[in-house]
N, CA, C and O of each residue as an XYZ file, in Angstrom:
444
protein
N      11.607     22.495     -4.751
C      10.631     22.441     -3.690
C       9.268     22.097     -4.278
O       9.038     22.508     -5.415
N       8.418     21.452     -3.693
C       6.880     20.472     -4.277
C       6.572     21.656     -3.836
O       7.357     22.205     -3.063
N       5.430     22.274     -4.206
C       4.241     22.854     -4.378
C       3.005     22.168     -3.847
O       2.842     21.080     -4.399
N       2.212     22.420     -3.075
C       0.888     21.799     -2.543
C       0.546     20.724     -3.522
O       0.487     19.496     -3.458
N       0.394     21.387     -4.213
C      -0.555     21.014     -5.903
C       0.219     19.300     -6.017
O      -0.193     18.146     -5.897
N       1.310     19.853     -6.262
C       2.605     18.600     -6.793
C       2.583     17.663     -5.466
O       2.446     16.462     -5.701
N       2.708     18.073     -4.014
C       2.434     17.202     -3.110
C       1.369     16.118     -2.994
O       1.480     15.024     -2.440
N       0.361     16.613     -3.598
C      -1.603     16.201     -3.507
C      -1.048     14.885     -5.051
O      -1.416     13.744     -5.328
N      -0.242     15.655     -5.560
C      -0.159     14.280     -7.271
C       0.837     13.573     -6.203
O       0.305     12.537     -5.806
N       1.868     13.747     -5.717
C       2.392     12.490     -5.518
C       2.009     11.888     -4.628
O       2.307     10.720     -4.878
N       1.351     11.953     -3.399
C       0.128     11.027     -2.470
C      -0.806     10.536     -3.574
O      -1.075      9.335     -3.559
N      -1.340     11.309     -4.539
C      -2.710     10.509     -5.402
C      -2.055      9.365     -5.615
O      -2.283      8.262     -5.117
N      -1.105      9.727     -6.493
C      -0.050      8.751     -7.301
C       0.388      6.962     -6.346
O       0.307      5.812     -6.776
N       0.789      7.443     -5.111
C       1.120      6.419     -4.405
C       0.002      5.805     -3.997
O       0.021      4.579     -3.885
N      -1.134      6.516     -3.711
C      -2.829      5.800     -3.174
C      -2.955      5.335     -4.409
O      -2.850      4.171     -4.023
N      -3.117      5.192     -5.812
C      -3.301      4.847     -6.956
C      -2.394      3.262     -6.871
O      -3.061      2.230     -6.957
N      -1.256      3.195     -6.742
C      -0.179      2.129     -6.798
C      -0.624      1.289     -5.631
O      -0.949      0.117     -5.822
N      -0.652      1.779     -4.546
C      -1.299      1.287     -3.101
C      -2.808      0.087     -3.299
O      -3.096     -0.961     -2.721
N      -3.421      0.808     -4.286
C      -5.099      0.638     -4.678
C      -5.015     -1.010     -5.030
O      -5.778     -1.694     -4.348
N      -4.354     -1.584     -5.809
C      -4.543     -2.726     -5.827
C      -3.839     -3.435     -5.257
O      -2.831     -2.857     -4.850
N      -3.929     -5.062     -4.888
C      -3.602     -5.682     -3.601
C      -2.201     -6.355     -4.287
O      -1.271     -6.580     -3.512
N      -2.047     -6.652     -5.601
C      -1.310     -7.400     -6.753
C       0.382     -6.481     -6.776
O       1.551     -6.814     -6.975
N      -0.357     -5.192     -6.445
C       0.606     -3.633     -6.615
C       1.267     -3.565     -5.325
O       2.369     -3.020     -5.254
N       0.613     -4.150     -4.113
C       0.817     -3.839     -2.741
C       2.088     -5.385     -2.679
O       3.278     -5.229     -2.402
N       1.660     -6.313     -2.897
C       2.540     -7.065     -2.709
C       3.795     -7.047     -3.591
O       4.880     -7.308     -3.071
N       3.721     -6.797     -4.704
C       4.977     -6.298     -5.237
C       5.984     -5.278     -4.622
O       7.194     -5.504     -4.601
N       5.380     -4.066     -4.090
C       6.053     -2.989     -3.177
C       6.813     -3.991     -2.164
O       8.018     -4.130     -1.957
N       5.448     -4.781     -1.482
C       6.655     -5.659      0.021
C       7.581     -6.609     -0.249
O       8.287     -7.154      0.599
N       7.593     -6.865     -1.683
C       8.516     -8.081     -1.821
C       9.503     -7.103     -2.372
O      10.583     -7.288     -1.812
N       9.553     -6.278     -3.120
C      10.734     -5.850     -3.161
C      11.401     -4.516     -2.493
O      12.524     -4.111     -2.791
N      10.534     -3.899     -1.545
C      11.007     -3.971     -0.080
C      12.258     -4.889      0.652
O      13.098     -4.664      1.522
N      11.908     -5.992     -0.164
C      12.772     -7.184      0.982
C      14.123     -7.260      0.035
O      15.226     -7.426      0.557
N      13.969     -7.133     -1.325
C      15.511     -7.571     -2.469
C      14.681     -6.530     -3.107
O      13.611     -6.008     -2.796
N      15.529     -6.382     -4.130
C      15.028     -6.581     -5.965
C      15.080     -7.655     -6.264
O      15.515     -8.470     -5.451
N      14.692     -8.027     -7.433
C      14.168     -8.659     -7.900
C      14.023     -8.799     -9.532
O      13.966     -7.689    -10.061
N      13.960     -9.760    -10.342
C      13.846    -10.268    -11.563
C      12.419    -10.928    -11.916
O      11.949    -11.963    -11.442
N      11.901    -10.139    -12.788
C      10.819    -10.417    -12.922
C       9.752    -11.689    -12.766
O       8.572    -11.767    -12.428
N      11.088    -12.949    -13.319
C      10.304    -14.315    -13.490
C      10.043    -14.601    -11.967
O       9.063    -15.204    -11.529
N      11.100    -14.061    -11.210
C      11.071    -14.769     -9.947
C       9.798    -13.912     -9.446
O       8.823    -14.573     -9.088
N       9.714    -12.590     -9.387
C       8.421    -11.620     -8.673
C       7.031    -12.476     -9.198
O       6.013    -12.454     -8.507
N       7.091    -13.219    -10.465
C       5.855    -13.634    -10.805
C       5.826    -15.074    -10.328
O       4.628    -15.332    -10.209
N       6.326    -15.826    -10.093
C       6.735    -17.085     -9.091
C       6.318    -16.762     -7.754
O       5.300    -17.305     -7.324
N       6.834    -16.116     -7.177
C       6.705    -15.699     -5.562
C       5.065    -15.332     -5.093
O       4.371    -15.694     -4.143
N       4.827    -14.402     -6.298
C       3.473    -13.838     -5.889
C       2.391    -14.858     -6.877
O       1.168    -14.753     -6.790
N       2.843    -15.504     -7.491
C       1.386    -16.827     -8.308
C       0.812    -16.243     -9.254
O      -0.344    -16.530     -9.566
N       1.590    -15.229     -9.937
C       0.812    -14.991    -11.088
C       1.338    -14.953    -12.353
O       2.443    -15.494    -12.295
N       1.060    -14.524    -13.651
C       1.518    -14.750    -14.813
C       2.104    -13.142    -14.936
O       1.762    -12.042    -14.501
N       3.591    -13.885    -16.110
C       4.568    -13.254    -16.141
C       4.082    -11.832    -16.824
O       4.664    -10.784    -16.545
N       2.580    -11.894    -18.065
C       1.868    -10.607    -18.518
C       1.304     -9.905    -17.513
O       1.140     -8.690    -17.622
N       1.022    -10.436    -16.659
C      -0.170     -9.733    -15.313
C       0.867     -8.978    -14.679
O       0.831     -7.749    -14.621
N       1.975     -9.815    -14.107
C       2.992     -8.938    -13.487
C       3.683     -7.948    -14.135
O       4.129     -6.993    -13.500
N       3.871     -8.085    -15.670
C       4.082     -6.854    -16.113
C       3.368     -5.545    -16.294
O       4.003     -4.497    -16.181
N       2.056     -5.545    -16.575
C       1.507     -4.291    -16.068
C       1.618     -3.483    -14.841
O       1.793     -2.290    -14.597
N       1.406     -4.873    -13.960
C       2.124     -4.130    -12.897
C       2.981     -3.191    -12.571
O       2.697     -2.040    -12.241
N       4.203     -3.741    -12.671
C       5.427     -3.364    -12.878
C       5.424     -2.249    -13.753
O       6.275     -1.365    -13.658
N       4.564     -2.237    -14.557
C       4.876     -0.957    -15.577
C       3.749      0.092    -15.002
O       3.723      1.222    -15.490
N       2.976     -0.207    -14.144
C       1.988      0.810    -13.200
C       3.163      1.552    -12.686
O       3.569      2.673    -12.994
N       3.640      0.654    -11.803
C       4.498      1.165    -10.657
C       5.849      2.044    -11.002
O       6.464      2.841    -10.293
N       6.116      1.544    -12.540
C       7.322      2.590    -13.418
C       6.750      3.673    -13.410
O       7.199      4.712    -12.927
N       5.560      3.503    -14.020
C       4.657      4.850    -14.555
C       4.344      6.082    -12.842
O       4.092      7.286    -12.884
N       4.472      5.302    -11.701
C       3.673      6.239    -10.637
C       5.107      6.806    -10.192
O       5.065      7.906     -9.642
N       6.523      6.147    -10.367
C       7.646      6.526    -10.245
C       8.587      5.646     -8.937
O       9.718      5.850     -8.497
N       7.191      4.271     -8.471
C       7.830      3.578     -7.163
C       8.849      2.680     -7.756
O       9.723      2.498     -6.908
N       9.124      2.000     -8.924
C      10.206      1.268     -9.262
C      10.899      1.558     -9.904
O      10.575      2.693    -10.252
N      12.112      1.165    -10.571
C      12.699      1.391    -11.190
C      13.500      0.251    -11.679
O      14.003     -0.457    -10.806
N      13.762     -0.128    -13.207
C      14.002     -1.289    -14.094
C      15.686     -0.855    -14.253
O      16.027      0.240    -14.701
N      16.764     -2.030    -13.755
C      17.841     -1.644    -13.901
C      18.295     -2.979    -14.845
O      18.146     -4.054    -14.263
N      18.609     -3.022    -15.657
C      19.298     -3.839    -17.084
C      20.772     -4.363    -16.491
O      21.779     -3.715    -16.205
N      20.449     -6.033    -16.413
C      21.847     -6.395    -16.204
C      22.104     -7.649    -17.178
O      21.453     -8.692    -17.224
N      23.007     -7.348    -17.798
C      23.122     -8.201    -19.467
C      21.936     -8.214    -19.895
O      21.215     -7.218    -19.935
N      21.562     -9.541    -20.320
C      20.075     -9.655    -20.804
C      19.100     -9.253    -20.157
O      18.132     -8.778    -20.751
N      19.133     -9.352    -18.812
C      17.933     -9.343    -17.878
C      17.713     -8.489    -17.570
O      18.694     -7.747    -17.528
N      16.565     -7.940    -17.178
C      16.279     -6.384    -15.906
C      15.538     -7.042    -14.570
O      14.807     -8.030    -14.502
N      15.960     -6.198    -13.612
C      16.341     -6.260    -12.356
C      15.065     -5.346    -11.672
O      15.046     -4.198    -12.114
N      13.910     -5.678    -10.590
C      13.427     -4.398    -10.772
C      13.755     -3.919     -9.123
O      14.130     -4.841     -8.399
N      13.658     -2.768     -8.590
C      14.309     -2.621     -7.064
C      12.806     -0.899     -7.132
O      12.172     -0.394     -8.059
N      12.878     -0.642     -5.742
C      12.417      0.496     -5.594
C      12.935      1.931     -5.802
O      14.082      2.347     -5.641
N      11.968      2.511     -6.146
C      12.998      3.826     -7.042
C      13.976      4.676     -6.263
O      14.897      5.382     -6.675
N      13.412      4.359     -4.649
C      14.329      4.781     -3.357
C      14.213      4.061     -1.898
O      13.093      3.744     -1.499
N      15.226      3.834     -1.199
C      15.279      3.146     -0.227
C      14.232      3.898      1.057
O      13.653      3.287      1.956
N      14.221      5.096      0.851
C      12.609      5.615      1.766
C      11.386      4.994      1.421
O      10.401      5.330      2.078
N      11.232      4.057      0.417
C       9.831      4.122      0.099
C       9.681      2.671      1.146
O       8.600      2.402      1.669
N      10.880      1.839      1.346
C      10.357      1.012      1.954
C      10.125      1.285      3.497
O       9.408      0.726      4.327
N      11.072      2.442      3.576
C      10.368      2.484      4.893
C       9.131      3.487      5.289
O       8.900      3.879      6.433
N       8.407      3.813      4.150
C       7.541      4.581      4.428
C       6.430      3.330      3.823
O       5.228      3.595      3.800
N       6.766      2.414      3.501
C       5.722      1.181      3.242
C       5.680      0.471      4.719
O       4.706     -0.157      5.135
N       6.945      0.685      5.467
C       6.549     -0.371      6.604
C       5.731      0.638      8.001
O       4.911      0.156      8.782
N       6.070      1.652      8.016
C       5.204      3.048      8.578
C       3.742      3.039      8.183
O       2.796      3.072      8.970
N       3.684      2.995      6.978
C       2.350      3.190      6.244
C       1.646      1.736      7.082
O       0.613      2.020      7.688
N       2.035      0.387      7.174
C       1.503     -0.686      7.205
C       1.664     -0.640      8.785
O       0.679     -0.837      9.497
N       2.493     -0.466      9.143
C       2.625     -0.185     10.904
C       0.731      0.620     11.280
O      -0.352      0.272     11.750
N       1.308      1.660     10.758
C      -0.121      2.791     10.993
C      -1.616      2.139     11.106
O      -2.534      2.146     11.926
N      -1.331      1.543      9.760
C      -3.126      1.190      9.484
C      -3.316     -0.078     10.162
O      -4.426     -0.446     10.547
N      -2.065     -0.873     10.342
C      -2.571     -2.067     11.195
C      -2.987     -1.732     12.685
O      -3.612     -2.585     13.316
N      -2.602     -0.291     13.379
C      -2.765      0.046     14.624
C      -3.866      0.488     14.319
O      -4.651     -0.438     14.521
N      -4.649      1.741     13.784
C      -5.795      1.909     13.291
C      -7.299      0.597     13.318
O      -8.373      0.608     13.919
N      -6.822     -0.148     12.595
C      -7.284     -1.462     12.694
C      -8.075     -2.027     13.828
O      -9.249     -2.368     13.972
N      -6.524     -1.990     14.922
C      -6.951     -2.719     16.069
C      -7.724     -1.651     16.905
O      -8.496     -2.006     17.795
N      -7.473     -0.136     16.562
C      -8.181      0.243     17.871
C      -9.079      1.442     16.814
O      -8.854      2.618     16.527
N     -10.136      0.501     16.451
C     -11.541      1.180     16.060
C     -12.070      1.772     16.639
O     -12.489      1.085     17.570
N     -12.564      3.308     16.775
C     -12.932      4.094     17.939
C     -14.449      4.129     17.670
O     -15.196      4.571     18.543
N     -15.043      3.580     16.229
C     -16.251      4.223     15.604
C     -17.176      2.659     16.104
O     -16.991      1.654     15.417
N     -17.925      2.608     17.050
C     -18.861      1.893     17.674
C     -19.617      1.009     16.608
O     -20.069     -0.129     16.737
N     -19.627      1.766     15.632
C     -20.770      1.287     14.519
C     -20.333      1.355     13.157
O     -20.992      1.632     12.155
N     -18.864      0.996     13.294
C     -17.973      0.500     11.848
C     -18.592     -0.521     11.106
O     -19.230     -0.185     10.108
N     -18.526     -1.585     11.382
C     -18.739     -2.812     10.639
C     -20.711     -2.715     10.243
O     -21.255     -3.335      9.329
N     -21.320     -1.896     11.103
C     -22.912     -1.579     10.555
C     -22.540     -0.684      9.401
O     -22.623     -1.123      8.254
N     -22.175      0.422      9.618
C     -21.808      1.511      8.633
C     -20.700      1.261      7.460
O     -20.345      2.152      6.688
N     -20.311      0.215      7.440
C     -18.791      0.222      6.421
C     -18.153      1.591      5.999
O     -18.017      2.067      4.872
N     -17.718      2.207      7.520
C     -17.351      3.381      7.352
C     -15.693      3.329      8.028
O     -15.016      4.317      7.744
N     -15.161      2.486      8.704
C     -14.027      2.628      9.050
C     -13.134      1.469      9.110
O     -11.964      1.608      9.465
């Protein structure tokens, strides 16, 4: 059973992975398959070192997980809830979005 404490690290943890936009699209693409690295760095336009930090963020926060098939590794999400708590999560804030209640958001860069 999580403990408050342990609950508060694994939300930090996922807002941390969440935080960059490079991290966010990796989550939705492999949301959709797993995936092999050359191809994740093809798809998303970036270089095969850049995407590996990545990837090794996202080992480190506990959202992926690297599965070895012959030569190659494979990378997939560390559980099939996360994608659907990625498409919830993105559901949410896109509704949020549309219905801004704060009059004076875009003056304030507060919401």
């Amino acid at each position: 059973m999580l403990t408050l404490a342990s609950e508060v690290e694994v939300l930090a943890r996922f807002g941390r992975a969440l935080a960059d936009p490079i991290r966010c699209r990796l989550l939705l693409a492999l949301r959709e398959a797993p995936a092999h690295p050359s191809d994740l760095a093809d798809r998303l336009g970036i270089s095969r070192t850049r995407l590996s930090n990545h990837l090794a963020c996202l080992r480190d926060c506990g959202l992926v997980v690297a599965v070895p098939i012959g030569r190659r590794t494979r990378y997939e999400l560390a559980d099939p809830r996360l994608g659907h708590a990625l498409d919830d999560l993105r559901t949410a804030v896109v509704a949020v979005e549309a219905d801004r209640s704060c009059a004076d958001a875009e003056e304030k860069d507060c919401c």
